[in-house]
Coordinates of C-alpha atoms and ligand atoms in Angstrom, one line a residue:
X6 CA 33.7 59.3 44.3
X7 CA 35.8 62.6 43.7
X8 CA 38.5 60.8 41.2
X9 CA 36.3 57.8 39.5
X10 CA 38.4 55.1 39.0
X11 CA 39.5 53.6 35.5
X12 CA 36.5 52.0 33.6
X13 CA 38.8 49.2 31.9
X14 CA 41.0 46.6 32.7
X15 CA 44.3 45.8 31.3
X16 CA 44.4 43.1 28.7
X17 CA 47.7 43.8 26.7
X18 CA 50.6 45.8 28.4
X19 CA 53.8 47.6 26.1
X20 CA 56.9 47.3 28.9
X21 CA 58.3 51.0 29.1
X22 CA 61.7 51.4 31.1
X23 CA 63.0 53.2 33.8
X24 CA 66.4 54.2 33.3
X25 CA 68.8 55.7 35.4
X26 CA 69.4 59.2 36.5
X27 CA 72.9 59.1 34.9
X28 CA 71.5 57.5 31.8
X29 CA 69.4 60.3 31.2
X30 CA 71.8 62.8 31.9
X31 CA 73.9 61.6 28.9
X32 CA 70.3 61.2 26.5
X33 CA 69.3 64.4 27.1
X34 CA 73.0 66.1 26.6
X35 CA 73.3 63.9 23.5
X36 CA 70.0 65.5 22.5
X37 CA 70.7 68.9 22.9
X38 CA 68.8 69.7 25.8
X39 CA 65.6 69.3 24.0
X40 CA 63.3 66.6 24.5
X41 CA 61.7 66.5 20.7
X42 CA 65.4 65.1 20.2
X43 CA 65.2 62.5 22.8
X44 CA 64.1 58.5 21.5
X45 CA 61.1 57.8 22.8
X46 CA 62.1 54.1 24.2
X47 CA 64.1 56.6 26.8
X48 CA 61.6 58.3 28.3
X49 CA 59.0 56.1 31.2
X50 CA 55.8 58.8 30.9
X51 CA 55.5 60.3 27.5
X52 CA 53.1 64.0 28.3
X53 CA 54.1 65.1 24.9
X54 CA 50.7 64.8 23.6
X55 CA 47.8 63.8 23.6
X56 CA 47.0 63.3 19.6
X57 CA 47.6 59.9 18.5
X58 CA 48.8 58.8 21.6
X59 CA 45.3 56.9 22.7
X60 CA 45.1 53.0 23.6
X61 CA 42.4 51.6 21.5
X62 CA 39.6 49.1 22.5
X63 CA 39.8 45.5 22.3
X64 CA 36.9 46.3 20.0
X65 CA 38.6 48.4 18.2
X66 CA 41.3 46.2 17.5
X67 CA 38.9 43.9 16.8
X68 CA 36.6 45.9 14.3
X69 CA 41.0 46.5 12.1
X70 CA 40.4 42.4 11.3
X71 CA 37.0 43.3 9.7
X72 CA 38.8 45.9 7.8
X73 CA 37.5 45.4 4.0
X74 CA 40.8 47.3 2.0
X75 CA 38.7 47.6 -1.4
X76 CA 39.6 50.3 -3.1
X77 CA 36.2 52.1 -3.1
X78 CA 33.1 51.6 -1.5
X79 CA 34.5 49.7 1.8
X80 CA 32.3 48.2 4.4
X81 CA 33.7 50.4 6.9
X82 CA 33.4 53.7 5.4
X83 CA 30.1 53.1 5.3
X84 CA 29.9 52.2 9.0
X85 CA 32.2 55.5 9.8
X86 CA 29.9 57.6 7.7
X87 CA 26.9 56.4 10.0
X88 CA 28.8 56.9 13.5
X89 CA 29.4 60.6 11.6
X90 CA 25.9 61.1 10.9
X91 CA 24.5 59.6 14.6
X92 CA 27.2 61.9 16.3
X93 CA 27.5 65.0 14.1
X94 CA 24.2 64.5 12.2
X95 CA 26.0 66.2 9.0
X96 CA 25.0 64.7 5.4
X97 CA 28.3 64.9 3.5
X98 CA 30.9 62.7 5.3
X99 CA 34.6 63.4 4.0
X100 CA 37.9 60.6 5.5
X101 CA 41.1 62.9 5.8
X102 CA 44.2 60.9 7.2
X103 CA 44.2 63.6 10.0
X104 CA 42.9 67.1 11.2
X105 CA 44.9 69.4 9.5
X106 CA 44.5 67.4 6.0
X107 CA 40.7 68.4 6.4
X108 CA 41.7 72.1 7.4
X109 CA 43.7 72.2 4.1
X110 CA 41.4 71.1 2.2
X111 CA 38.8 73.3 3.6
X112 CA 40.9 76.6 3.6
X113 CA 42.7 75.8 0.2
X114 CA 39.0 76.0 -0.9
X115 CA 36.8 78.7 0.6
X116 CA 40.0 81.4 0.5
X117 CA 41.4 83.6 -2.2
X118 CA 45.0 85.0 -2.1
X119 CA 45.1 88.3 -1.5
X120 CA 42.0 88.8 -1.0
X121 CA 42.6 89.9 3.0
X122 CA 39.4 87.3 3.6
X123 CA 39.6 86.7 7.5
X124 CA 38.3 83.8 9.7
X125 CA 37.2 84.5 12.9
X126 CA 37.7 81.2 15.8
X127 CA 38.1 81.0 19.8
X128 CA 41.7 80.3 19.3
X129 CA 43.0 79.1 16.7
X130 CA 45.1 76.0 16.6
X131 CA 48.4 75.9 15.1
X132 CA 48.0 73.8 12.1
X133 CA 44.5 76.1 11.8
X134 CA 46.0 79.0 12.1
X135 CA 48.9 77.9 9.5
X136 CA 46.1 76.5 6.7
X137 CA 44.4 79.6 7.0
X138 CA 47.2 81.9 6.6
X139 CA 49.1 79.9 3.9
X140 CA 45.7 79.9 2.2
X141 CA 46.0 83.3 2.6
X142 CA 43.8 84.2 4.9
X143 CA 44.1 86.6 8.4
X144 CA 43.1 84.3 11.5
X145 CA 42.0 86.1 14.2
X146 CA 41.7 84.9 18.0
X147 CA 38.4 86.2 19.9
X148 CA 38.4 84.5 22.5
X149 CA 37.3 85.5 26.2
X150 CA 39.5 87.7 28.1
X151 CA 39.2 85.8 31.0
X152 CA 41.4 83.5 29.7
X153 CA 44.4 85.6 29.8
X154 CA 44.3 85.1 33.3
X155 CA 45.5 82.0 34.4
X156 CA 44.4 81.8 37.7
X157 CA 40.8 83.2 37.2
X158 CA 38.1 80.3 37.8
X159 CA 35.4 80.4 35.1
X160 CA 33.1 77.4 34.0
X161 CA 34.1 78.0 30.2
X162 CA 37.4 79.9 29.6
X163 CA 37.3 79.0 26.0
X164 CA 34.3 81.0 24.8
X165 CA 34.6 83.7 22.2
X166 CA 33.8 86.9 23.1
X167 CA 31.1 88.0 21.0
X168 CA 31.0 91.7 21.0
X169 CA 34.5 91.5 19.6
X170 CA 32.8 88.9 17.0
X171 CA 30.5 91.5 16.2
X172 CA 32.9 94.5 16.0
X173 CA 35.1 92.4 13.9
X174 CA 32.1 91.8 11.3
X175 CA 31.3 95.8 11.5
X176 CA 34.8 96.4 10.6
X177 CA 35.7 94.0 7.9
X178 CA 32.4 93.2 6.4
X179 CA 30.5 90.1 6.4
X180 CA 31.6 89.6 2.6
X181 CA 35.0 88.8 3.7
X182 CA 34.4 86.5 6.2
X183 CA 34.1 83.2 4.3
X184 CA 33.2 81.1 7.5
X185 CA 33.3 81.5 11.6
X186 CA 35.1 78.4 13.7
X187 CA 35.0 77.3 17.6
X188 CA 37.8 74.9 18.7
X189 CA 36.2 73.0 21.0
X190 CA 37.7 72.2 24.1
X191 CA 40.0 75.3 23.0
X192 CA 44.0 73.4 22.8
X193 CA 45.5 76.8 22.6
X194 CA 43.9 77.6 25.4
X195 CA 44.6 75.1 28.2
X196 CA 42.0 72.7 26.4
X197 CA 39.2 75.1 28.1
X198 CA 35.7 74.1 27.0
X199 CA 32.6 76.4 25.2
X200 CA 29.2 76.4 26.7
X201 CA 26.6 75.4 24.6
X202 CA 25.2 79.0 24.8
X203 CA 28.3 80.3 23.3
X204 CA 28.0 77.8 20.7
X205 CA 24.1 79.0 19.9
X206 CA 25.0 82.5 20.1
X207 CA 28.3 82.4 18.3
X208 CA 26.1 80.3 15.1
X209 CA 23.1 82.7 15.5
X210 CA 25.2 86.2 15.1
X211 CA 27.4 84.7 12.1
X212 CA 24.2 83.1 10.7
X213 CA 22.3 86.7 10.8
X214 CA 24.9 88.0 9.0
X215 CA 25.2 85.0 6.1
X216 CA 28.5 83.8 7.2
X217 CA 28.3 80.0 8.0
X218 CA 29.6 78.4 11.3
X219 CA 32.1 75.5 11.1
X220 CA 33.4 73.8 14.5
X221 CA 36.6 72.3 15.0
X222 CA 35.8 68.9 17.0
X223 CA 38.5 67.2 18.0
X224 CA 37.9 67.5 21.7
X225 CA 34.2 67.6 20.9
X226 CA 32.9 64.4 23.6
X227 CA 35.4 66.0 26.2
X228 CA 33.6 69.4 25.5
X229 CA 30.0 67.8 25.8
X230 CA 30.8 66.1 29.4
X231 CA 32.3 69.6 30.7
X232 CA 28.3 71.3 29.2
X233 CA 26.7 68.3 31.0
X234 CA 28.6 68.9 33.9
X235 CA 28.6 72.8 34.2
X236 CA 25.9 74.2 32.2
X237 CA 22.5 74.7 33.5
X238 CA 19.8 72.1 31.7
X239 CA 22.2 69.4 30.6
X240 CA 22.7 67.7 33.5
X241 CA 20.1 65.0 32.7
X242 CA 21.6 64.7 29.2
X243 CA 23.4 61.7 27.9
X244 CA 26.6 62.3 25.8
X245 CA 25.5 62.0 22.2
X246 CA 22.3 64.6 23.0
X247 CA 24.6 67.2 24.0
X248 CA 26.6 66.6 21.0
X249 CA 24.0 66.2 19.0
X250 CA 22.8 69.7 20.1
X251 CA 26.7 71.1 19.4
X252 CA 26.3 70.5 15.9
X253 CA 22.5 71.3 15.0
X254 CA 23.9 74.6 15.2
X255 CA 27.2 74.2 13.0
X256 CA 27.4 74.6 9.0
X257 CA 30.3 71.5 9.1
X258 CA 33.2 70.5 10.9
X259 CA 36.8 69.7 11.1
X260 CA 38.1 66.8 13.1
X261 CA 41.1 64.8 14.0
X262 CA 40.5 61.3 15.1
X263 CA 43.7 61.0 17.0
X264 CA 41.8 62.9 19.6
X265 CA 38.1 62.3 20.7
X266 CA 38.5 59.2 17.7
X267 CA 40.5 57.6 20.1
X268 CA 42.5 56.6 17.4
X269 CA 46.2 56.5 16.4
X270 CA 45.5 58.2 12.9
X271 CA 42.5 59.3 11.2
X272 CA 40.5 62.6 10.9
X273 CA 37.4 64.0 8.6
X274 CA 35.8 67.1 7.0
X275 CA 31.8 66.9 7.4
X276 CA 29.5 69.5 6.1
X277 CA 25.8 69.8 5.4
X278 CA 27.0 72.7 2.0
X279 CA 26.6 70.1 -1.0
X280 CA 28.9 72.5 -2.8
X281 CA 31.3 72.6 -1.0
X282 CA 31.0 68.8 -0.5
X283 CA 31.7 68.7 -3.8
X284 CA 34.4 70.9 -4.6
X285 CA 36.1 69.1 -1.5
X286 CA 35.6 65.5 -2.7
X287 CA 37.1 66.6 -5.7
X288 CA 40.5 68.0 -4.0
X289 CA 40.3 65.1 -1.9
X290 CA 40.6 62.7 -5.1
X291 CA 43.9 65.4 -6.0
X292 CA 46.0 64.9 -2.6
X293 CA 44.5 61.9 -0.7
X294 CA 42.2 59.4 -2.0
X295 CA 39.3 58.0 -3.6
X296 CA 36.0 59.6 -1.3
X297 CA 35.4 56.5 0.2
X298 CA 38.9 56.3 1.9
X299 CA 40.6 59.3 1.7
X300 CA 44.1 58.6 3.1
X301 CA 43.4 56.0 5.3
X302 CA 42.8 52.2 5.4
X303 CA 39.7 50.4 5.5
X304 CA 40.7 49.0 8.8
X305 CA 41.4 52.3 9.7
X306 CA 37.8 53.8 9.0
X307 CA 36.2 50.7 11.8
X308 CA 38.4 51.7 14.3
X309 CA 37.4 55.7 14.3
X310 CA 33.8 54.6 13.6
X311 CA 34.2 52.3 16.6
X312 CA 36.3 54.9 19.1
X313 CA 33.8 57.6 18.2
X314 CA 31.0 55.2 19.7
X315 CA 33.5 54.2 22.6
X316 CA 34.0 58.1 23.3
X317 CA 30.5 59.2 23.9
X318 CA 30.0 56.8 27.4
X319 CA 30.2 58.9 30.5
X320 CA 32.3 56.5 32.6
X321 CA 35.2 56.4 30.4
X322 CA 34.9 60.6 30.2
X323 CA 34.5 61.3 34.0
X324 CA 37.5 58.6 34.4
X325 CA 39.3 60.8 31.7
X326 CA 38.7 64.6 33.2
X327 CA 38.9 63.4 36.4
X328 CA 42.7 61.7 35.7
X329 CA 43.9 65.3 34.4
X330 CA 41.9 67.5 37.4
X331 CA 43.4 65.0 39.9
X332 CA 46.7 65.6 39.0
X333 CA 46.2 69.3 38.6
X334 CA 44.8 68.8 42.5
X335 CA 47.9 67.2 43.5
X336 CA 50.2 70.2 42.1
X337 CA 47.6 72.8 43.5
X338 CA 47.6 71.5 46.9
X339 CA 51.4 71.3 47.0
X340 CA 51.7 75.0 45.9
X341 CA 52.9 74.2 42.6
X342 CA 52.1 77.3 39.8
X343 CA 49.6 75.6 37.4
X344 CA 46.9 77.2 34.7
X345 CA 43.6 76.7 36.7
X346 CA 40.9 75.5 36.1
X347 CA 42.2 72.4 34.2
X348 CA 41.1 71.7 30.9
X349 CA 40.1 68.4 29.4
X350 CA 43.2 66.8 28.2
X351 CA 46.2 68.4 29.8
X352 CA 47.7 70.0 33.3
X353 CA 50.4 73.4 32.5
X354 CA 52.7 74.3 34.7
X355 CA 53.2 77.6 34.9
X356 CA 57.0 78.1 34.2
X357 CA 57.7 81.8 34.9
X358 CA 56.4 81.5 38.5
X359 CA 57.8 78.1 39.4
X360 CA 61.0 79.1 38.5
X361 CA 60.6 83.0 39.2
X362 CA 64.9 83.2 39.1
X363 CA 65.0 82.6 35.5
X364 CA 65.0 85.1 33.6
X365 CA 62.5 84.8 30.1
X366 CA 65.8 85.0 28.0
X367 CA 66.8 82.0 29.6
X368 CA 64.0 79.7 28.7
X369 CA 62.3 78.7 32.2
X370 CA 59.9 76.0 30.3
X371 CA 63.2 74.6 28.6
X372 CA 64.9 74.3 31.8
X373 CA 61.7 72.4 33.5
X374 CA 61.2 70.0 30.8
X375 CA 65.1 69.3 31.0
X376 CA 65.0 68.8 34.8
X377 CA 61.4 67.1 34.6
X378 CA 63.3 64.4 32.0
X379 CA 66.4 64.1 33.7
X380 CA 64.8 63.6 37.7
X381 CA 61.9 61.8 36.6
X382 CA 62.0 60.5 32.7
X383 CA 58.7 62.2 32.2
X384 CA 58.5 64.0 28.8
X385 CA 57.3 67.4 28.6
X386 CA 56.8 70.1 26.0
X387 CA 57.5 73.5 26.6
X388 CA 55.1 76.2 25.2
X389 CA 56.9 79.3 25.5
X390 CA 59.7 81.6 24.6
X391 CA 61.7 78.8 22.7
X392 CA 58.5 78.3 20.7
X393 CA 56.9 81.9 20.7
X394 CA 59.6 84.9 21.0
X395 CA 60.5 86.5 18.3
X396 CA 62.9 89.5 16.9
X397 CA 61.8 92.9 15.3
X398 CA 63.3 94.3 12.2
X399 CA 65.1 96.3 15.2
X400 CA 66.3 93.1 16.8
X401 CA 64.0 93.3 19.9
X402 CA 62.7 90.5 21.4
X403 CA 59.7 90.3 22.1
X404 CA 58.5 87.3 24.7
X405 CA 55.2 85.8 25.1
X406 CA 53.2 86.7 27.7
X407 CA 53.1 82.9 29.4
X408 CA 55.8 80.0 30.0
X409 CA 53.9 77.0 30.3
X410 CA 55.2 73.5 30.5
X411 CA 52.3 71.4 29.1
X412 CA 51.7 67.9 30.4
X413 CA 49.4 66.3 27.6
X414 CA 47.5 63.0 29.1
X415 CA 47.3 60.7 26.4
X416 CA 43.9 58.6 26.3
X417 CA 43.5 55.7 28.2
X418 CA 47.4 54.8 28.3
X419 CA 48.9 55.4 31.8
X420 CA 47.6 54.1 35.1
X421 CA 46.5 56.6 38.0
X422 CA 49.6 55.7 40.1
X423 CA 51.5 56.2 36.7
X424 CA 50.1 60.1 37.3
X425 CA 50.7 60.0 41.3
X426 CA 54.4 59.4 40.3
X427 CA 53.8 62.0 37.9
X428 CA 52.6 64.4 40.6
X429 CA 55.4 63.5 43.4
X430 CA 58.4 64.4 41.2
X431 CA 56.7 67.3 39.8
X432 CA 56.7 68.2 43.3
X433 CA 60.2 67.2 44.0
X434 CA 61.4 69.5 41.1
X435 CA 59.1 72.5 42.8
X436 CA 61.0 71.9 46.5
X437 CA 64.3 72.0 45.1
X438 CA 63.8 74.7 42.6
X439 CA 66.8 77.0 43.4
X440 CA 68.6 74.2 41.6
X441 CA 67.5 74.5 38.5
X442 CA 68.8 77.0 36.2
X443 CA 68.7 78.8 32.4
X444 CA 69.9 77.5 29.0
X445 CA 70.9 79.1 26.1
X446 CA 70.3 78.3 22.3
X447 CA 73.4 76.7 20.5
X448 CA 71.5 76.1 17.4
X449 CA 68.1 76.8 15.9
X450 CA 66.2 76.6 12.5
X451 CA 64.9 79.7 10.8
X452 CA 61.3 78.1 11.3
X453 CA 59.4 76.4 14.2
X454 CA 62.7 76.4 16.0
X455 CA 61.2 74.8 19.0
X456 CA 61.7 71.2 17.1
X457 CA 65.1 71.2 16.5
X458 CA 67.0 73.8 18.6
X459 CA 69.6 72.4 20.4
X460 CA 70.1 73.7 24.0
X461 CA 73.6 74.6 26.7
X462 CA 72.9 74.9 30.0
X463 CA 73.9 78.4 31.2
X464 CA 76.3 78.5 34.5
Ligands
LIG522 C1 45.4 68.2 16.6 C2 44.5 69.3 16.3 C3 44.4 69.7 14.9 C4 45.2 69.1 13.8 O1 45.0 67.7 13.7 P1 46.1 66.7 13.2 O2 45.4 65.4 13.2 O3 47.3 66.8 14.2 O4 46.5 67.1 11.9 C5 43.5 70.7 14.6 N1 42.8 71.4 15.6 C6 43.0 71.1 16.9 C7 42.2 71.8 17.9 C8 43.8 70.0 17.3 O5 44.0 69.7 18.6

């Protein structure tokens, strides 16, 4: 079967309403033409993202009433820290309350201000890219030119290029490069995955020069089924070999659990560097928690042990990449703009060619999102000039090189006739296109604008 079906039934259902064409008219005036603005009970599909969005198990929910809430040395850390070990087969297990709290706390540590210390990554993701530079620290993105190009078909669009990883050591100097990263599947980059020889290669060149290898893994089952499907030699592989293989080369990880956890909150710093271990745990103890629950609940440690287990079965992940490509197949076929191939946890439109009439000063991925809300009551989020342009001291500005209109697939949460309706007014919006015009900014914050601005539509 091309699109295999859902591996689940449904045992609890959350109503979600459909409102009306005019009600959504006035919600998303009242909110300022933005959809961060909007209340969530007024939106029917919710594509804002896919973190903390998943449904969990019935085992899951199951394993919260087991939760043991003592203050140190739960029963369920100690099951999470064994999942950790199975999966990522690192020794020292740290609980974060999510990704970027383990990026803090990793970054806060291994960098010195001013020190112009740089740290190397496929792309780096935004909360990444923000611990490293408020850590002072200069992140720099390496990854693969082919994925520029968003309609070039590659296997893995979100390797690093490794002769600029090499050129980048000759030029800075191992010395000040406290640690490599790979995002895998790459979110900044269409949530394109890393072959496993990219993974080898990337670990052996940093390793010959003494820099260790960290990998940031919250996509890191969806990664393994795109190696076992792509990759020569992994076909025959279950789930947890290939991961298992991922991380024999790594120094430590990041994660987020409201990814691949398949959790609503949750995340976790693993390494196999006692010292850093250490000097970790001991921050840790500063900002979140005692080591043996670090920010979260006891109840909250089962349920990540237990979704990482869920995670690794190859049903529920060809059901899951299948969901996004199908949808992608749908738009593809109808001649809507999208960035091919898709990735593993989201379809982008791409908003500069499927509204080619509006101009990049008008904000093309505002005005889809806007029209996607108010035809369909599907939530959006625009990645593009409203979130990336900026102004020169001269006061140029200077526009990203894509619009996209991202449509994250939460985990597990909306039926495939949920995404066929999806699909069909995507479509609708594409036929009647003419019709949809630019906006303008009435109001916007002096940082990460994007979250606040409020919006007028332009005549
Ligand atoms: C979500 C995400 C993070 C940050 O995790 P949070 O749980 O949102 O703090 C870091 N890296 C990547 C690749 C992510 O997708």
């Amino acid at each position: 079967m091309k699109y295999p079906p859902e591996p689940f039934r449904i045992k609890t259902v959350e109503a979600i309403s459909r409102t009306t064409e005019w009600e959504r008219l006035s919600t998303i005036q009242d909110a300022g033409f933005n959809v961060f603005n909007i209340p969530a009970e007024k939106i029917y599909i919710d594509l804002l993202t896919d973190s903390g969005t998943s449904a969990m198990s019935d085992n899951q929910w199951a394993g919260m009433m087991i939760g043991d809430e003592s203050y140190a040395g739960s029963k369920n850390y100690f099951r999470f820290e064994a999942m950790i070990h199975r999966i990522f087969g690192f020794k020292y297990v740290i609980p974060t309350h999510q990704g970027r709290v383990a990026e803090n706390l990793l970054f806060s540590t291994i960098l010195k201000a001013g020190a112009g210390q740089v740290i190397p990554n496929n792309n780096h993701f935004d909360t990444t890219r923000a611990n490293v530079e408020y850590n002072g620290g200069i992140a720099e993105d390496l990854v693969v030119d082919i994925a520029k190009d968003t309609q070039a078909l590659a296997d893995f669009k979100g390797n690093i290029d490794l002769d600029k990883l090499e050129r980048l050591v000759q030029k800075v100097g191992a010395e000040n490069i406290p640690i490599g990263m790979l995002t895998i599947t790459n979110n900044s980059g269409g949530g394109q995955p890393v072959s496993m020889e990219n993974i080898r290669k990337t670990s052996e060149l940093l390793h010959q020069h003494g820099i260790p290898f960290f990998i940031d893994a919250c996509r890191f089952a969806e990664n393994a089924y795109f190696i076992k499907k792509r990759e020569s030699g992994y076909g025959e592989k279950n789930i947890l070999e290939i991961a298992n293989e991922m991380f024999s080369y790594a120094d430590g990880c990041t994660m987020s659990a409201k990814k691949d956890g398949l959790v609503n909150m949750g995340g976790f710093f693993a390494t196999n560097n006692k010292d850093l271990a250490e000097q970790i745990t001991n921050r840790l103890i500063l900002i979140e928690g005692f080591p043996t629950y670090g920010g979260l609940a006891g109840r909250d440690l089962e349920a990540i042990a237990r979704g990482l287990e869920e995670v690794l079965h190859e049903d529920y992940l060809a059901y899951r990449i299948s969901q996004v490509e199908e949808l992608g197949d749908r738009l593809i076929a109808a001649g809507v703009p999208i960035l091919r191939p898709t990735g593993g946890h989201a379809v982008y439109l791409d908003a500069k060619n499927f509204l080619p009439h509006v101009p990049q000063s008008q904000f093309p991925g505002i005005a889809l999102t806007v029209a996607l809300y108010t035809h369909a009551g599907i939530r959006a989020v625009e990645i593009g000039s409203l979130m990336f342009a900026h102004q020169d001291e001269k006061g140029n500005t200077h526009y990203p090189d894509l619009e996209l209109v991202r449509l994250a697939i939460p985990r597990r949460v909306y039926t495939n006739s949920q995404m066929e309706y999806v699909a069909e007014n995507i479509i609708e919006l594409f036929q009647d296109r003419e019709n949809i015009g630019g906006y303008e900014i009435e109001y916007e914050a002096s940082v990460l604008r994007h979250f606040t601005a409020r919006m007028k539509p332009l005549k």
